[in-house]
Short mmCIF file of C-alpha atoms and ligand atoms in Angstrom, two decimals:
data_model
loop_
_atom_site.label_atom_id
_atom_site.label_comp_id
_atom_site.label_asym_id
_atom_site.label_seq_id
_atom_site.Cartn_x
_atom_site.Cartn_y
_atom_site.Cartn_z
CA UNK A 230 -76.31 -23.61 13.24
CA UNK A 231 -73.58 -22.10 11.14
CA UNK A 232 -70.54 -19.99 11.83
CA UNK A 233 -68.10 -17.38 10.68
CA UNK A 234 -64.55 -18.01 11.73
CA UNK A 235 -63.06 -15.08 13.58
CA UNK A 236 -60.18 -16.51 15.52
CA UNK A 237 -58.64 -19.90 15.54
CA UNK A 238 -59.88 -22.79 13.47
CA UNK A 239 -60.16 -26.55 13.94
CA UNK A 240 -56.72 -28.03 13.54
CA UNK A 241 -55.14 -31.28 12.59
CA UNK A 242 -52.37 -31.08 15.18
CA UNK A 243 -51.27 -32.70 18.38
CA UNK A 244 -52.78 -31.02 21.45
CA UNK A 245 -49.37 -29.65 22.51
CA UNK A 246 -49.05 -27.85 19.20
CA UNK A 247 -52.55 -26.47 19.08
CA UNK A 248 -51.90 -23.18 20.82
CA UNK A 249 -48.95 -22.30 18.61
CA UNK A 250 -50.74 -23.33 15.44
CA UNK A 251 -53.82 -21.47 16.60
CA UNK A 252 -51.79 -18.29 16.97
CA UNK A 253 -50.42 -18.76 13.45
CA UNK A 254 -53.89 -19.41 12.13
CA UNK A 255 -55.07 -16.21 13.77
CA UNK A 256 -52.25 -14.29 12.12
CA UNK A 257 -53.06 -15.84 8.75
CA UNK A 258 -56.73 -15.01 9.15
CA UNK A 259 -55.90 -11.42 9.98
CA UNK A 260 -54.20 -11.18 6.56
CA UNK A 261 -56.88 -12.93 4.53
CA UNK A 262 -60.10 -13.57 6.36
CA UNK A 263 -62.17 -14.00 3.21
CA UNK A 264 -60.11 -16.81 1.72
CA UNK A 265 -60.54 -19.15 4.66
CA UNK A 266 -64.26 -18.51 4.73
CA UNK A 267 -64.59 -19.08 0.98
CA UNK A 268 -62.79 -22.40 1.25
CA UNK A 269 -65.01 -23.45 4.11
CA UNK A 270 -68.07 -22.39 2.18
CA UNK A 271 -67.04 -24.64 -0.68
CA UNK A 272 -66.40 -27.55 1.67
CA UNK A 273 -69.76 -27.16 3.39
CA UNK A 274 -71.94 -27.01 0.30
CA UNK A 275 -74.82 -29.39 0.53
CA UNK A 276 -74.41 -29.88 4.25
CA UNK A 277 -77.07 -27.40 5.21
CA UNK A 278 -74.73 -24.76 6.51
CA UNK A 279 -72.63 -21.95 5.14
CA UNK A 280 -70.14 -19.43 6.35
CA UNK A 281 -69.44 -15.77 5.88
CA UNK A 282 -66.23 -13.74 5.91
CA UNK A 283 -64.82 -13.04 9.36
CA UNK A 284 -66.18 -9.86 10.90
CA UNK A 285 -64.64 -9.48 14.35
CA UNK A 286 -61.19 -10.20 15.68
CA UNK A 287 -61.66 -11.51 19.25
CA UNK A 288 -58.13 -10.37 20.15
CA UNK A 289 -59.45 -6.81 19.84
CA UNK A 290 -62.35 -7.51 22.19
CA UNK A 291 -61.32 -9.20 25.45
CA UNK A 292 -64.13 -10.51 27.62
CA UNK A 293 -65.62 -7.68 29.69
CA UNK A 294 -64.44 -7.55 33.30
CA UNK A 295 -67.40 -7.62 35.67
CA UNK A 296 -67.74 -7.73 39.41
CA UNK A 297 -69.31 -11.05 40.36
CA UNK A 298 -71.21 -11.85 43.55
CA UNK A 299 -69.64 -14.45 45.86
CA UNK A 300 -71.16 -17.92 45.88
CA UNK A 301 -70.54 -20.57 48.51
CA UNK A 302 -73.34 -22.97 47.58
CA UNK A 303 -71.09 -25.59 45.99
CA UNK A 304 -71.54 -27.44 42.71
CA UNK A 305 -75.13 -27.21 41.39
CA UNK A 306 -77.06 -30.49 41.59
CA UNK A 307 -77.23 -32.18 38.19
CA UNK A 308 -77.63 -35.89 37.39
CA UNK A 309 -75.47 -36.41 34.30
CA UNK A 310 -76.18 -40.15 34.19
CA UNK A 311 -79.87 -39.49 33.96
CA UNK A 312 -79.23 -36.85 31.26
CA UNK A 313 -77.23 -39.43 29.27
CA UNK A 314 -80.11 -41.89 29.62
CA UNK A 315 -82.41 -39.23 28.11
CA UNK A 316 -79.98 -38.76 25.20
CA UNK A 317 -80.09 -42.50 24.47
CA UNK A 318 -83.88 -42.58 24.62
CA UNK A 319 -84.21 -39.57 22.30
CA UNK A 320 -81.84 -40.93 19.63
CA UNK A 321 -83.58 -44.32 19.86
CA UNK A 322 -86.59 -42.57 18.27
CA UNK A 323 -84.51 -42.25 15.08
CA UNK A 324 -84.16 -39.21 12.77
CA UNK A 325 -86.52 -36.45 13.97
CA UNK A 326 -86.83 -33.86 11.17
CA UNK A 327 -89.83 -31.52 11.18
CA UNK A 328 -92.93 -32.99 9.62
CA UNK A 329 -91.98 -36.60 10.47
CA UNK A 330 -93.71 -39.14 12.70
CA UNK A 331 -90.53 -39.34 14.80
CA UNK A 332 -90.69 -35.60 15.34
CA UNK A 333 -94.12 -36.06 16.89
CA UNK A 334 -92.63 -38.81 19.07
CA UNK A 335 -89.91 -36.54 20.45
CA UNK A 336 -92.49 -33.82 21.14
CA UNK A 337 -94.47 -36.38 23.13
CA UNK A 338 -91.28 -37.60 24.84
CA UNK A 339 -90.41 -34.09 26.02
CA UNK A 340 -93.90 -33.18 27.21
CA UNK A 341 -94.31 -36.56 28.97
CA UNK A 342 -91.30 -35.59 31.12
CA UNK A 343 -92.92 -32.25 31.99
CA UNK A 344 -96.16 -33.62 33.46
CA UNK A 345 -97.35 -31.34 36.24
CA UNK A 346 -95.09 -28.48 35.11
CA UNK A 347 -96.38 -25.26 33.57
CA UNK A 348 -95.91 -25.90 29.87
CA UNK A 349 -96.80 -23.64 26.96
CA UNK A 350 -96.56 -24.19 23.24
CA UNK A 351 -95.70 -21.80 20.48
CA UNK A 352 -97.17 -23.82 17.61
CA UNK A 353 -97.60 -22.50 14.09
CA UNK A 354 -97.21 -23.41 10.44
CA UNK A 355 -93.89 -22.41 8.90
CA UNK A 356 -93.72 -21.53 5.24
CA UNK A 357 -90.34 -23.01 4.31
CA UNK A 358 -88.39 -23.47 1.10
CA UNK A 359 -89.62 -27.11 1.18
CA UNK A 360 -93.27 -26.20 1.75
CA UNK A 361 -95.48 -25.73 4.80
CA UNK A 362 -94.65 -27.56 8.02
CA UNK A 363 -96.03 -27.60 11.56
CA UNK A 364 -93.52 -26.15 14.04
CA UNK A 365 -93.79 -26.32 17.83
CA UNK A 366 -91.60 -24.59 20.36
CA UNK A 367 -92.13 -26.06 23.85
CA UNK A 368 -91.68 -23.87 26.94
CA UNK A 369 -91.64 -25.07 30.57
CA UNK A 370 -91.87 -22.26 33.13
CA UNK A 371 -90.43 -22.41 36.65
CA UNK A 372 -91.30 -19.29 38.66
CA UNK A 373 -88.77 -17.42 40.78
CA UNK A 374 -89.02 -14.73 43.45
CA UNK A 375 -87.25 -12.07 41.37
CA UNK A 376 -88.82 -10.02 38.64
CA UNK A 377 -87.41 -11.24 35.32
CA UNK A 378 -86.77 -14.38 33.28
CA UNK A 379 -83.73 -16.44 32.34
CA UNK A 380 -84.34 -18.62 29.28
CA UNK A 381 -82.32 -21.79 28.65
CA UNK A 382 -82.85 -23.16 25.14
CA UNK A 383 -81.97 -26.09 22.88
CA UNK A 384 -83.34 -27.20 19.54
CA UNK A 385 -84.85 -30.67 19.35
CA UNK A 386 -85.42 -31.15 15.60
CA UNK A 387 -82.83 -33.02 13.54
CA UNK A 388 -81.36 -31.89 10.26
CA UNK A 389 -83.97 -31.98 7.48
CA UNK A 390 -81.67 -32.46 4.45
CA UNK A 391 -80.36 -35.65 6.14
CA UNK A 392 -83.88 -36.98 6.76
CA UNK A 393 -83.44 -40.02 4.53
CA UNK A 394 -80.18 -41.09 6.16
CA UNK A 395 -79.56 -42.64 9.57
CA UNK A 396 -78.66 -39.21 11.03
CA UNK A 397 -79.86 -39.15 14.64
CA UNK A 398 -78.19 -35.97 15.97
CA UNK A 399 -76.89 -37.37 19.26
CA UNK A 400 -74.90 -34.18 19.86
CA UNK A 401 -76.83 -31.94 17.48
CA UNK A 402 -80.21 -31.75 19.16
CA UNK A 403 -80.50 -34.75 21.48
CA UNK A 404 -77.75 -34.01 24.04
CA UNK A 405 -78.92 -30.49 24.84
CA UNK A 406 -82.62 -31.42 24.73
CA UNK A 407 -81.70 -33.99 27.39
CA UNK A 408 -79.79 -31.37 29.41
CA UNK A 409 -82.95 -29.27 29.56
CA UNK A 410 -85.02 -32.26 30.72
CA UNK A 411 -82.57 -32.77 33.57
CA UNK A 412 -82.69 -29.03 34.39
CA UNK A 413 -86.46 -29.47 34.73
CA UNK A 414 -85.87 -32.27 37.25
CA UNK A 415 -83.65 -29.95 39.30
CA UNK A 416 -86.03 -26.98 39.12
CA UNK A 417 -89.25 -28.88 39.80
CA UNK A 418 -90.89 -28.55 43.20
CA UNK A 419 -88.30 -26.14 44.61
CA UNK A 420 -88.74 -22.51 45.56
CA UNK A 421 -86.45 -20.44 43.32
CA UNK A 422 -84.70 -17.54 45.06
CA UNK A 423 -83.94 -15.82 41.80
CA UNK A 424 -85.37 -15.07 38.38
CA UNK A 425 -87.97 -17.30 36.79
CA UNK A 426 -86.33 -19.94 34.61
CA UNK A 427 -87.99 -20.89 31.35
CA UNK A 428 -86.75 -23.99 29.55
CA UNK A 429 -87.28 -23.69 25.81
CA UNK A 430 -87.09 -26.62 23.38
CA UNK A 431 -86.91 -24.87 20.03
CA UNK A 432 -88.09 -26.40 16.78
CA UNK A 433 -87.07 -26.04 13.12
CA UNK A 434 -83.66 -24.65 13.94
CA UNK A 435 -82.12 -26.50 11.02
CA UNK A 436 -82.12 -25.25 7.45
CA UNK A 437 -84.43 -27.09 5.06
CA UNK A 438 -82.03 -26.82 2.11
CA UNK A 439 -79.06 -24.55 2.66
CA UNK A 440 -78.45 -22.20 5.61
CA UNK A 441 -79.49 -18.59 5.05
CA UNK A 442 -81.27 -15.86 7.01
CA UNK A 443 -84.58 -17.04 5.58
CA UNK A 444 -83.87 -20.80 5.53
CA UNK A 445 -83.03 -21.50 9.21
CA UNK A 446 -84.24 -20.73 12.73
CA UNK A 447 -87.93 -20.98 11.77
CA UNK A 448 -89.02 -21.65 15.35
CA UNK A 449 -87.05 -18.96 17.15
CA UNK A 450 -87.72 -16.31 14.52
CA UNK A 451 -91.44 -16.84 15.19
CA UNK A 452 -91.07 -16.92 18.97
CA UNK A 453 -88.84 -13.83 19.17
CA UNK A 454 -91.41 -11.86 17.21
CA UNK A 455 -94.19 -13.11 19.49
CA UNK A 456 -92.23 -12.29 22.66
CA UNK A 457 -91.39 -8.86 21.34
CA UNK A 458 -95.05 -8.13 20.61
CA UNK A 459 -96.42 -9.40 23.94
CA UNK A 460 -93.73 -7.69 26.07
CA UNK A 461 -92.03 -10.92 27.24
CA UNK A 462 -88.74 -9.97 25.56
CA UNK A 463 -88.30 -6.97 27.88
CA UNK A 464 -88.51 -9.27 30.92
CA UNK A 465 -85.75 -11.62 29.73
CA UNK A 466 -82.55 -10.93 31.66
CA UNK A 467 -80.49 -13.51 29.74
CA UNK A 468 -81.01 -16.14 27.05
CA UNK A 469 -78.62 -19.12 27.33
CA UNK A 470 -78.52 -21.36 24.28
CA UNK A 471 -77.04 -24.86 24.52
CA UNK A 472 -75.96 -26.62 21.32
CA UNK A 473 -73.62 -29.58 20.62
CA UNK A 474 -72.11 -29.65 24.12
CA UNK A 475 -72.27 -33.37 24.85
CA UNK A 476 -69.08 -33.87 22.77
CA UNK A 477 -66.64 -36.10 24.68
CA UNK A 478 -63.81 -33.81 23.52
CA UNK A 479 -65.48 -30.74 24.98
CA UNK A 480 -64.10 -27.38 23.87
CA UNK A 481 -66.76 -24.71 24.01
CA UNK A 482 -66.33 -21.70 21.76
CA UNK A 483 -66.44 -18.08 22.69
CA UNK A 484 -69.19 -16.79 20.42
CA UNK A 485 -68.62 -13.31 19.04
CA UNK A 486 -72.29 -13.11 17.93
CA UNK A 487 -73.38 -13.36 21.58
CA UNK A 488 -73.62 -10.61 24.20
CA UNK A 489 -70.08 -10.39 25.56
CA UNK A 490 -71.00 -9.69 29.20
CA UNK A 491 -73.12 -12.88 29.22
CA UNK A 492 -70.13 -14.76 27.79
CA UNK A 493 -68.14 -13.36 30.75
CA UNK A 494 -70.68 -14.78 33.20
CA UNK A 495 -70.49 -18.20 31.52
CA UNK A 496 -66.69 -18.13 31.78
CA UNK A 497 -66.86 -17.09 35.43
CA UNK A 498 -69.24 -20.00 36.12
CA UNK A 499 -66.86 -22.43 34.37
CA UNK A 500 -63.92 -21.05 36.34
CA UNK A 501 -65.72 -21.43 39.67
CA UNK A 502 -66.32 -25.10 38.92
CA UNK A 503 -62.75 -25.68 37.68
CA UNK A 504 -63.91 -26.36 34.12
CA UNK A 505 -62.50 -23.24 32.42
CA UNK A 506 -60.02 -25.27 30.34
CA UNK A 507 -63.02 -26.50 28.32
CA UNK A 508 -64.03 -22.96 27.46
CA UNK A 509 -63.09 -20.25 24.99
CA UNK A 510 -59.77 -21.49 23.55
CA UNK A 511 -61.37 -20.68 20.17
CA UNK A 512 -63.56 -17.80 19.12
CA UNK A 513 -66.16 -18.05 16.39
CA UNK A 514 -69.16 -16.09 15.23
CA UNK A 515 -72.05 -18.54 15.35
CA UNK A 516 -75.43 -18.21 13.68
CA UNK A 517 -77.85 -20.11 15.87
CA UNK A 518 -81.16 -19.87 17.74
CA UNK A 519 -79.96 -16.89 19.78
CA UNK A 520 -79.81 -14.51 16.81
CA UNK A 521 -83.55 -13.69 16.60
CA UNK A 522 -83.39 -12.75 20.29
CA UNK A 523 -80.14 -10.78 19.89
CA UNK A 524 -81.84 -8.76 17.18
CA UNK A 525 -84.61 -7.66 19.57
CA UNK A 526 -82.17 -6.64 22.32
CA UNK A 527 -82.17 -9.74 24.57
CA UNK A 528 -78.73 -10.48 26.13
CA UNK A 529 -77.69 -13.93 24.87
CA UNK A 530 -74.91 -16.50 25.06
CA UNK A 531 -74.64 -19.39 22.62
CA UNK A 532 -72.88 -22.15 24.55
CA UNK A 533 -71.63 -24.34 21.73
CA UNK A 534 -68.73 -26.58 20.74
CA UNK A 535 -68.33 -26.35 16.98
CA UNK A 536 -65.28 -28.60 16.84
CA UNK A 537 -67.06 -31.95 16.93
CA UNK A 538 -64.31 -34.35 15.93
CA UNK A 539 -61.17 -32.88 14.35
CA UNK A 540 -62.23 -30.29 11.79
CA UNK A 541 -65.84 -30.77 12.96
CA UNK A 542 -66.05 -33.98 10.91
CA UNK A 543 -68.96 -35.53 12.85
CA UNK A 544 -71.22 -32.49 12.52
CA UNK A 545 -74.20 -33.15 10.22
CA UNK A 546 -73.03 -36.67 9.44
CA UNK A 547 -74.39 -40.09 10.34
CA UNK A 548 -71.39 -40.33 12.70
CA UNK A 549 -73.11 -37.98 15.16
CA UNK A 550 -73.86 -40.88 17.51
CA UNK A 551 -73.90 -41.44 21.27
CA UNK A 552 -70.43 -43.03 21.36
CA UNK A 553 -68.96 -39.57 20.51
CA UNK A 554 -70.48 -38.08 23.69
CA UNK A 555 -69.57 -38.46 27.35
CA UNK A 556 -71.43 -38.27 30.63
CA UNK A 557 -68.62 -36.07 31.95
CA UNK A 558 -69.24 -33.52 29.19
CA UNK A 559 -72.95 -33.47 30.04
CA UNK A 560 -71.99 -32.87 33.67
CA UNK A 561 -69.64 -30.00 32.74
CA UNK A 562 -72.18 -28.39 30.42
CA UNK A 563 -75.08 -28.92 32.82
CA UNK A 564 -73.40 -27.63 35.96
CA UNK A 565 -71.80 -24.64 34.22
CA UNK A 566 -75.18 -23.54 32.84
CA UNK A 567 -76.81 -23.91 36.27
CA UNK A 568 -73.93 -22.00 37.89
CA UNK A 569 -74.35 -19.28 35.25
CA UNK A 570 -78.01 -18.95 36.27
CA UNK A 571 -76.97 -18.79 39.92
CA UNK A 572 -74.51 -15.94 39.25
CA UNK A 573 -77.07 -14.07 37.12
CA UNK A 574 -79.59 -14.41 39.96
CA UNK A 575 -77.24 -12.56 42.31
CA UNK A 576 -75.70 -9.94 40.00
CA UNK A 577 -77.04 -6.52 41.01
CA UNK A 578 -77.42 -4.69 38.83
CA UNK A 579 -77.07 -6.70 35.62
CA UNK A 580 -75.12 -4.85 32.92
CA UNK A 581 -77.32 -2.72 30.65
CA UNK A 582 -78.93 -4.47 27.68
ZN1 LIG B 107 -77.48 -29.19 13.08
#
């Protein structure tokens, strides 16, 4: 994943000062958006991500106001302790870059937890800047009574350029892969009064050398093309992407590269659960697994916290370990995503694509 800063930026300031400093940062960015991005680009060289000049000012584009259906069903069931246990088991496998033995182990780990579910693979060979690699997107399908599909996705590979370090991607890959496993537990064996839910563990999200349109998102670029050709894309009502949201200091970004009405639904879900203070203080434009689906007209929201440690210092470092996460954050992320699905199920009609 990579980003373009559009609004505020990670700050070295006391929490009480953050709003003021954020406003100043926004003003500064409005004057010189390219400079900040260029500095960031320099800083991020060699880390497998890059940034582009700011494109959209979120202050000009408030979240769309929608009319939401009432919901009196309470907090969605979600076992955050079990999700945290999954995180620990996944990172215990070690670094899991594509092409590695550990990558095969995490594939087996995921599919072993989906025994008895309807599981499909999108497996192919990716021609990358580092050569040819097997790539496998894993999809678990839970049917609903309504015509249409909601996809919830997370990548499960770990960063390839860090393959020879102890990088285990506790937040970057493991936490959200675990969230999806717990969603499967909640969906399994129940009749869904709503859209079908497909859980998608994406592969080869990470760049092999340095993030670019052609060196990143190998798995989802393949799957989006496949789903466009076979007609699946037209049936997808919303695509919810989860990334880096186990962070103990949870502050989820508003993503300007996502479909803004879907962002509104996510914020409504967070507000209903009393978790809105963890959402949308910052705005960023994130390049992530949703982009291939955005480009074929699927409504998407990237639910991501790209301030992992002050100034994002833990991201793509060996410090991305379980002690930086919290069970509470998994609970917030998990229940808000399930509440988002619940609202989408009942919104009639959904906004146009
Ligand atoms: Zn990453």
